Amino acid sequence: MTSTTTFWRRIVAVLIVALAAAQAQAEEGPAMVAQQVSASAWYVEGVSALGSPANQNFISNAAFVVTPAGVVVIDALGSPALAERLVAEIRKVTPKPITHVIVTHYHADHIYGLQTFKALGARIIAHGEAREYLNSETARLRLEASRQELAPWVNADTHLVEADEWIEGDKDLTIGGVQFKLKQVGPSHTPEDMVIYLPSEKVLFAGDLVFRSRIPYVGKADSRHWIAALDALLRFDAKIIVPGHGPLSREAQKDMKLTRDYLAYLRTTMEKAAKNLDPFEEAYAATDWSEFEHLPLFRVANRMNAYNTYLLLEEEVK
Ligand SMILES: [Zn+2]
């Protein structure tokens, strides 16, 4: 009898602790912990999900590099509150001022935190190709929708932030004696894609251009340019990739090749179908996917990727 009572007391105690933890998580959002990438670089990793009030839109990664002159942040996360949490993580590593934010591309989950860094006096740097989107009705409507879907994390105070410096082409920046190579790689995932390479530590901040050991979402991307961009990135001697989503990779070359080979395979197979005027369903069923079908997200993404590529190639071969 006594031992049974003790047993149930323990169960209840465990449940209370678990409930309290769950509630704390709901209020605070997913955990954010800066992980060290190399001697002077860190990153925080968003959750693998769609943006929601529960995750505060923490669905993408951000990184920072500590230089002797100050901190360079790469991407600003998906809400001002997340950006504040990132600032708190940076403060655990260094008291140095945050002097720059470099934006890989202007998708909502990478930029809604920009205003936090701007208020701290950071200089925002992005590729000039983003200006068209930033001033478009699409961007305005997207923010409007996010204010509804992601409230209170994205709200009436959240606004789109222009860069202080719009880059054209490539640019080498030296900040506090540390070299950053900014490389234009759009139009690929977006028109304004830019990657940042830190040659001193062989770290590549790849935005949404490289996916680690998984199938990318191709969407309306320009896969021909994307492949060319990956070929250009493979010429960097990168050892580590910090992607825009998901865990970092210490198999930089392998992951870049996988993304490139997958995109190339989609194009080769769908080009043949588009040229022969084969219906998509038939072409898809006749394609040998065995090289890629074991990869995460194959089931959810491959068919749509193939279909989008088929449509793209139909236009290209006309
Ligand atoms: Zn993204």
PDB file of N, CA, C and O in Angstrom, residues 31 80 195:
ATOM      1  N   ALA A  31      13.939  26.771 -27.478  1.00  0.00           N
ATOM      2  CA  ALA A  31      15.222  27.186 -26.911  1.00  0.00           C
ATOM      3  C   ALA A  31      16.114  27.794 -27.985  1.00  0.00           C
ATOM      4  O   ALA A  31      16.053  27.407 -29.141  1.00  0.00           O
ATOM      5  N   PRO A  80      11.247  40.480 -34.180  1.00  0.00           N
ATOM      6  CA  PRO A  80      12.104  41.325 -33.336  1.00  0.00           C
ATOM      7  C   PRO A  80      12.427  40.669 -31.982  1.00  0.00           C
ATOM      8  O   PRO A  80      13.549  40.800 -31.474  1.00  0.00           O
ATOM      9  N   VAL A 195      25.935  34.838 -50.415  1.00  0.00           N
ATOM     10  CA  VAL A 195      26.556  34.011 -49.387  1.00  0.00           C
ATOM     11  C   VAL A 195      27.752  34.770 -48.826  1.00  0.00           C
ATOM     12  O   VAL A 195      28.268  35.692 -49.458  1.00  0.00           O
TER      13      VAL A 195
END
